[in-house]
Tab-separated table of C-alpha atoms in Angstrom:
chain	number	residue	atom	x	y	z
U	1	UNK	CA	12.831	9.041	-2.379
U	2	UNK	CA	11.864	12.464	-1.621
U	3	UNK	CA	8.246	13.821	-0.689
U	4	UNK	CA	8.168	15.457	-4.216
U	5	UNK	CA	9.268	12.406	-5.822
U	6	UNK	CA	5.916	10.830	-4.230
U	7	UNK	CA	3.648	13.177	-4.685
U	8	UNK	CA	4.169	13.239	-8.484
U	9	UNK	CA	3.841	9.223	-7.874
U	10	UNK	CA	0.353	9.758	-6.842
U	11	UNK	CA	-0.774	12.714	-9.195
U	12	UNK	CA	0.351	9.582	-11.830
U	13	UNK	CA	-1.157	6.619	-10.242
U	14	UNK	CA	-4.353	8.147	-9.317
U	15	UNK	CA	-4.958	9.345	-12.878
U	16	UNK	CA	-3.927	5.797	-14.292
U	17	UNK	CA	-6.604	4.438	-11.311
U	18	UNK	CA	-9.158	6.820	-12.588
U	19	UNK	CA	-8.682	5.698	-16.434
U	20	UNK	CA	-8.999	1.883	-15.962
U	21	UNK	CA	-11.646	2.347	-13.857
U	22	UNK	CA	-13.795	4.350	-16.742
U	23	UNK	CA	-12.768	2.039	-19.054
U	24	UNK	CA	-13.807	-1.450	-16.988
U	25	UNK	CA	-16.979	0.571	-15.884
U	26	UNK	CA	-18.263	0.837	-12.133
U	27	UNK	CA	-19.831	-2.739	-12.319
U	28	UNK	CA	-16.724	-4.755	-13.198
U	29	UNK	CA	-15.517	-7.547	-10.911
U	30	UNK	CA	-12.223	-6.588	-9.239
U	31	UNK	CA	-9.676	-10.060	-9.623
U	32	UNK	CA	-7.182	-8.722	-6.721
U	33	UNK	CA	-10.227	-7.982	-4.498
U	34	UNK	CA	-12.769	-10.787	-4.942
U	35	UNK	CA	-15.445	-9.192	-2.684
U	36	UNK	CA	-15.454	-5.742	-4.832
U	37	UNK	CA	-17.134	-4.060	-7.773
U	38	UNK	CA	-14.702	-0.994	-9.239
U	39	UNK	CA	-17.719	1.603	-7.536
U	40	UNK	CA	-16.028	-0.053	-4.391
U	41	UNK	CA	-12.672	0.802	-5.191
U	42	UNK	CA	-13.515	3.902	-6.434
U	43	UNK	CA	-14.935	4.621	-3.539
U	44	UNK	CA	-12.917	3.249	-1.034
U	45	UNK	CA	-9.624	5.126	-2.340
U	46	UNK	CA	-11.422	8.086	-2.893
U	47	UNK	CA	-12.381	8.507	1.172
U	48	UNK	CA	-9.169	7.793	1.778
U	49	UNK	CA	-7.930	10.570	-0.199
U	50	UNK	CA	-9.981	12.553	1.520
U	51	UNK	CA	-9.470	11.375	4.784
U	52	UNK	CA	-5.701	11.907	4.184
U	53	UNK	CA	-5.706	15.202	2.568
U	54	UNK	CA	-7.903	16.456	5.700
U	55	UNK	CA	-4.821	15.799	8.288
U	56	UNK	CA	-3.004	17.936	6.648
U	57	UNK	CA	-5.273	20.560	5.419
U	58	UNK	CA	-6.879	21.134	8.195
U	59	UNK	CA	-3.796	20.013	11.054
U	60	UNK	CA	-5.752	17.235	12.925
U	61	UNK	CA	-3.013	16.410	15.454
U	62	UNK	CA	-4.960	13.338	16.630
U	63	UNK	CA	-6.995	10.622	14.805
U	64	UNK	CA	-9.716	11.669	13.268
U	65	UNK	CA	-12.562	9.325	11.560
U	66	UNK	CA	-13.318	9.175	7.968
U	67	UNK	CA	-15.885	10.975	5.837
U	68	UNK	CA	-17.996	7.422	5.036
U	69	UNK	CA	-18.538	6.090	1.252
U	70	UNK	CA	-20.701	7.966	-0.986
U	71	UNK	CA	-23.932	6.858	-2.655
U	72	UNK	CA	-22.328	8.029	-6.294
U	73	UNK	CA	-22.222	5.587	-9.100
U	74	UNK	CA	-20.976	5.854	-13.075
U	75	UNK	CA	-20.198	9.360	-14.299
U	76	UNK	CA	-20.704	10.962	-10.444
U	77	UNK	CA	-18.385	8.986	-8.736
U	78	UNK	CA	-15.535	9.114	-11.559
U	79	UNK	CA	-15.794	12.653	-11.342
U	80	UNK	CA	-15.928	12.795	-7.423
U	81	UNK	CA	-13.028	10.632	-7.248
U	82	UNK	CA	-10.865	12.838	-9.572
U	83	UNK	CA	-11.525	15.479	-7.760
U	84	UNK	CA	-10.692	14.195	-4.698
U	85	UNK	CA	-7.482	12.639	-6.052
U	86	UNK	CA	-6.467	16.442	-7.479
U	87	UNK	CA	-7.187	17.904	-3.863
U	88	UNK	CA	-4.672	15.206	-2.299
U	89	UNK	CA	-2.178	16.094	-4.739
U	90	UNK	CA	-2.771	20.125	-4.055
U	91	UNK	CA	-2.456	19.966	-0.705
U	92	UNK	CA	0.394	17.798	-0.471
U	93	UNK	CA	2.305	19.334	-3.138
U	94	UNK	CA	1.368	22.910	-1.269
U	95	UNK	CA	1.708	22.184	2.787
U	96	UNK	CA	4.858	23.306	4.138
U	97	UNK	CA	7.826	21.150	4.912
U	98	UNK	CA	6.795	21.384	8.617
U	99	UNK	CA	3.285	21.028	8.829
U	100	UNK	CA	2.140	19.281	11.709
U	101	UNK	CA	-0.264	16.511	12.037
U	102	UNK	CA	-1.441	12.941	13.006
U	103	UNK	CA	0.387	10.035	11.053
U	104	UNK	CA	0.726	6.718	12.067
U	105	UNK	CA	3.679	5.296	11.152
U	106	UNK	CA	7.403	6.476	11.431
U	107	UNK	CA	8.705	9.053	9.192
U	108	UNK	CA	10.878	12.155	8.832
U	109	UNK	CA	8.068	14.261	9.237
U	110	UNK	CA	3.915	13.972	8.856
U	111	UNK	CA	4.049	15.396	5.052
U	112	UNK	CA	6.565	13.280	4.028
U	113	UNK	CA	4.517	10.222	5.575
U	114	UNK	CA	1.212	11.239	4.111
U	115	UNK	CA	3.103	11.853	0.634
U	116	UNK	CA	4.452	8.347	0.918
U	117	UNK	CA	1.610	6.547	2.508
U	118	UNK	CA	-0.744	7.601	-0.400
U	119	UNK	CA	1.313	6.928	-3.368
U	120	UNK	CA	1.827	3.658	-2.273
U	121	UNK	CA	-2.007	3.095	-1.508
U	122	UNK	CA	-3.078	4.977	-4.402
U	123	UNK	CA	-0.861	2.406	-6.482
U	124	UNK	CA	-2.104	-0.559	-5.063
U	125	UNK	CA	-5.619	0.426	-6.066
U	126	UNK	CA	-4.417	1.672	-9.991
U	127	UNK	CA	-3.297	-1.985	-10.200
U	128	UNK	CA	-6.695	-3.431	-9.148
U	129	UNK	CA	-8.137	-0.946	-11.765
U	130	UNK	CA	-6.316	-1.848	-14.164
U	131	UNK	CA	-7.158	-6.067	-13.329
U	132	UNK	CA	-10.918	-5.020	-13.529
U	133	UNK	CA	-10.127	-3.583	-16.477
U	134	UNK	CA	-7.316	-5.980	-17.947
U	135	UNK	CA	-4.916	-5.959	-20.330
U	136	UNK	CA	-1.343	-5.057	-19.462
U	137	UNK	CA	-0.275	-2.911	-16.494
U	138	UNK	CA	1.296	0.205	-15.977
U	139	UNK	CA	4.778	-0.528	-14.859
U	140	UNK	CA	5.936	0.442	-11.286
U	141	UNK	CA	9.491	2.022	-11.042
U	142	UNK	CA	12.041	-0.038	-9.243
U	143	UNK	CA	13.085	2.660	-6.468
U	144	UNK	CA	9.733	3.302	-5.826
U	145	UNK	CA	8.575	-0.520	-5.297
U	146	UNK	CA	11.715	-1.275	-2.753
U	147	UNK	CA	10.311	1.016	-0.788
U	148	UNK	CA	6.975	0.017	-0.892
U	149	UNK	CA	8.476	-3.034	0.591
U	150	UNK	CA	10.730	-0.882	2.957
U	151	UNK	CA	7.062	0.591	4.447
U	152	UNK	CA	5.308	-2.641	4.563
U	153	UNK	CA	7.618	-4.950	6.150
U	154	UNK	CA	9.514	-2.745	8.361
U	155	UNK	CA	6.248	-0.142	9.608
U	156	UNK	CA	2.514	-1.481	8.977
U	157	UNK	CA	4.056	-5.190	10.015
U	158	UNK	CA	5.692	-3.911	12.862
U	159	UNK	CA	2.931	-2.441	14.566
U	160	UNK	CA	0.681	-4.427	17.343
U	161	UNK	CA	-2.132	-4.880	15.121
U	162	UNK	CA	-0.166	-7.019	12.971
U	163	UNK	CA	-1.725	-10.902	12.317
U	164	UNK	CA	1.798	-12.728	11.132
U	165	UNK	CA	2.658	-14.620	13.926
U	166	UNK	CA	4.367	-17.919	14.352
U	167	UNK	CA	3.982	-19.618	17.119
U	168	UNK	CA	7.644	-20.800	16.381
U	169	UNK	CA	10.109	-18.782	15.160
U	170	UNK	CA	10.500	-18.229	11.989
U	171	UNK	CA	12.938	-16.056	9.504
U	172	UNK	CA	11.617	-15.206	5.987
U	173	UNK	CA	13.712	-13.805	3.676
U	174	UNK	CA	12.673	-11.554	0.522
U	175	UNK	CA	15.223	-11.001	-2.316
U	176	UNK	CA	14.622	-8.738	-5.124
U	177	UNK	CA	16.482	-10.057	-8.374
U	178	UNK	CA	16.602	-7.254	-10.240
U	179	UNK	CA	17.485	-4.521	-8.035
U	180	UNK	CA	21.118	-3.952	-5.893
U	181	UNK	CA	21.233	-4.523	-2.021
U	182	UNK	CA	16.540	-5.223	-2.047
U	183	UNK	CA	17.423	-7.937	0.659
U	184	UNK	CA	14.615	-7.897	3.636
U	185	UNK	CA	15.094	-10.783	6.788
U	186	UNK	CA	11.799	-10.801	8.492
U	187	UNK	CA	12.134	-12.469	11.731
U	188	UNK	CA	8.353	-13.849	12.888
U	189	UNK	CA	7.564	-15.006	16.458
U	190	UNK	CA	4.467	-14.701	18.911
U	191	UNK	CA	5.460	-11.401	18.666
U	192	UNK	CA	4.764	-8.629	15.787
U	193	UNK	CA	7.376	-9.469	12.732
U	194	UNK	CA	10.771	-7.653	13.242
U	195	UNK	CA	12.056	-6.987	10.172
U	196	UNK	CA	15.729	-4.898	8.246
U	197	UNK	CA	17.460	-4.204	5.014
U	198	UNK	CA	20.107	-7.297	4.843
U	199	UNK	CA	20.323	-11.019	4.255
U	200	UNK	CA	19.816	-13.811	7.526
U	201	UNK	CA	22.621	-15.940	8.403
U	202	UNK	CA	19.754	-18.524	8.166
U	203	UNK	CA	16.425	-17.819	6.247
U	204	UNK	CA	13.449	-20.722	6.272
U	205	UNK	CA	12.216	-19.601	3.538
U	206	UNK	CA	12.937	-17.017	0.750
U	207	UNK	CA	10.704	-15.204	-1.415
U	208	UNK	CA	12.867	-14.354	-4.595
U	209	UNK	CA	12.183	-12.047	-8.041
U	210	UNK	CA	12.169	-8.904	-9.619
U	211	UNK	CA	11.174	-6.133	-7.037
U	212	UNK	CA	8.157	-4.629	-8.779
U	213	UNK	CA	6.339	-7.952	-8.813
U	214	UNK	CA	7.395	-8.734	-4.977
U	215	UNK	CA	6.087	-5.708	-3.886
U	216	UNK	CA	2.420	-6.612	-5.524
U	217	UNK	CA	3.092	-10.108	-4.250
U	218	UNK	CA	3.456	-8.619	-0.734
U	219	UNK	CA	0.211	-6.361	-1.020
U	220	UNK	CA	-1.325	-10.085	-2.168
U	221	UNK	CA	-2.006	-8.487	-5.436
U	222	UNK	CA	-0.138	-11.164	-7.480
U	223	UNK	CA	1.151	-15.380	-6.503
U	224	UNK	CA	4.736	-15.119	-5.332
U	225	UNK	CA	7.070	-15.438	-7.902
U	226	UNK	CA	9.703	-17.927	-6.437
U	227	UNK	CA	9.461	-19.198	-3.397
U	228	UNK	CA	12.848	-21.492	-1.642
U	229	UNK	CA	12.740	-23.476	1.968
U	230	UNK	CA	9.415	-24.129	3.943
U	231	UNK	CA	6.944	-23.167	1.732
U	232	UNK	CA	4.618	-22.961	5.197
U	233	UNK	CA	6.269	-19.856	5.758
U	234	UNK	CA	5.069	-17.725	2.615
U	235	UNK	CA	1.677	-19.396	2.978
U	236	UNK	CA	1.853	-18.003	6.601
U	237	UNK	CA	2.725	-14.655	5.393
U	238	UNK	CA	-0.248	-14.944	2.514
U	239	UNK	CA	-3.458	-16.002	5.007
U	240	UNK	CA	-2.426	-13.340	7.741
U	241	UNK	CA	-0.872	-10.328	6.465
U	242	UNK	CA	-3.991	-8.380	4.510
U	243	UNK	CA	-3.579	-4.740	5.717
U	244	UNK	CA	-7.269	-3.561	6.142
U	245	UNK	CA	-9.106	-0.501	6.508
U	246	UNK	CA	-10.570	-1.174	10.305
């Protein structure tokens, strides 16, 4: 996918996020996140926004900290949140190609991570707005969930900092059913998971169905759909692999 392709993914997503949060109001229970309130997502992705559009506005080149959560509620903190959302979408959809800036995972270039990185958090968060709010989802394009996949497995998991480790090894495989060549072989050890596009010679487990619903199942946004083999191995991937904030 191109940086274009994502940014119009977030200008979407955060306007669907914005919409089921208004209509499940600031005090409804979040399912996907037990511990939150929709003011907490609101303002949770809304910092980030922020925090992300600031690298590139204003060319931090090293890590910078966030702006905090705001003390908003109801109408305020719809409204802030929009208006953070539309200043992440400006500034990505305006930076040059070759702006340069902090990013912290591998990519062609720091705009086309940022553009990537927040469509894909943004769209997390519009589906646990729309679970506060229930009802049926918005659907999540095919392309755009294999890669979701793509960036979790083979960047955030790959990094120190991740918590799925087996203390023997272990390969997990994930196969998308509705979607040509979405094969991932994760390959877990004391080590941080190593994982690639393909099928194992050997999986112990396999987590199977169609890609949109793996990549929420990934996130731990939804149950898997079908899992083969040890089962131990997707309920190792389930208690350790929340991405969080700190």
């Amino acid at each position: 996918m191109e940086t274009a392709d994502f940014v119009r993914t977030l200008d979407r997503e955060g306007q669907l996020l914005a919409a089921a949060a208004e209509a499940a109001g600031s005090g409804a229970r979040v399912p996907t996140c037990p511990d939150w309130q929709v003011r907490d997502l609101l303002r949770h992705t809304g910092m980030v926004h922020r925090w992300a559009a600031g690298f590139v506005a204003e060319g931090h080149t090293s890590a910078h900290p966030d702006g905090g959560l705001p003390d908003l509620d109801g109408a305020a903190l719809l409204a802030w949140f929009r208006e953070g959302h539309r200043h992440l979408v400006d500034t990505l959809a305006g930076a040059p190609a070759d702006v340069r800036c902090w990013h912290f995972l591998p990519a062609p270039s720091p705009l086309a991570f940022w553009a990537r990185r927040q469509a894909h958090e943004t769209t997390v968060h519009r589906f646990d707005a729309e679970a506060a709010r229930g009802g049926t989802p918005s659907g999540i394009d095919p392309d755009f969930a294999a890669d979701g996949i793509d960036e979790l497995l083979c960047a955030f998991h790959a990094r120190r900092r991740s918590r799925v480790r087996s203390a023997e090894p272990r390969v997990l495989q994930v196969r998308a059913t509705d979607a040509s060549g979405a094969v991932w072989t994760v390959r877990l050890s004391q080590e941080p998971p190593v994982a690639g596009r393909g099928d194992a010679a050997r999986a112990d487990c396999e987590i199977s169905g169609p890609v949109a619903r793996l990549y929420l199942a990934l996130w731990n946004r939804l149950p898997f759909p079908h899992v083969t083999g040890d089962a131990a191995v997707a309920t190792l991937w389930r208690e350790n692999s929340a991405v969080t904030w700190s």
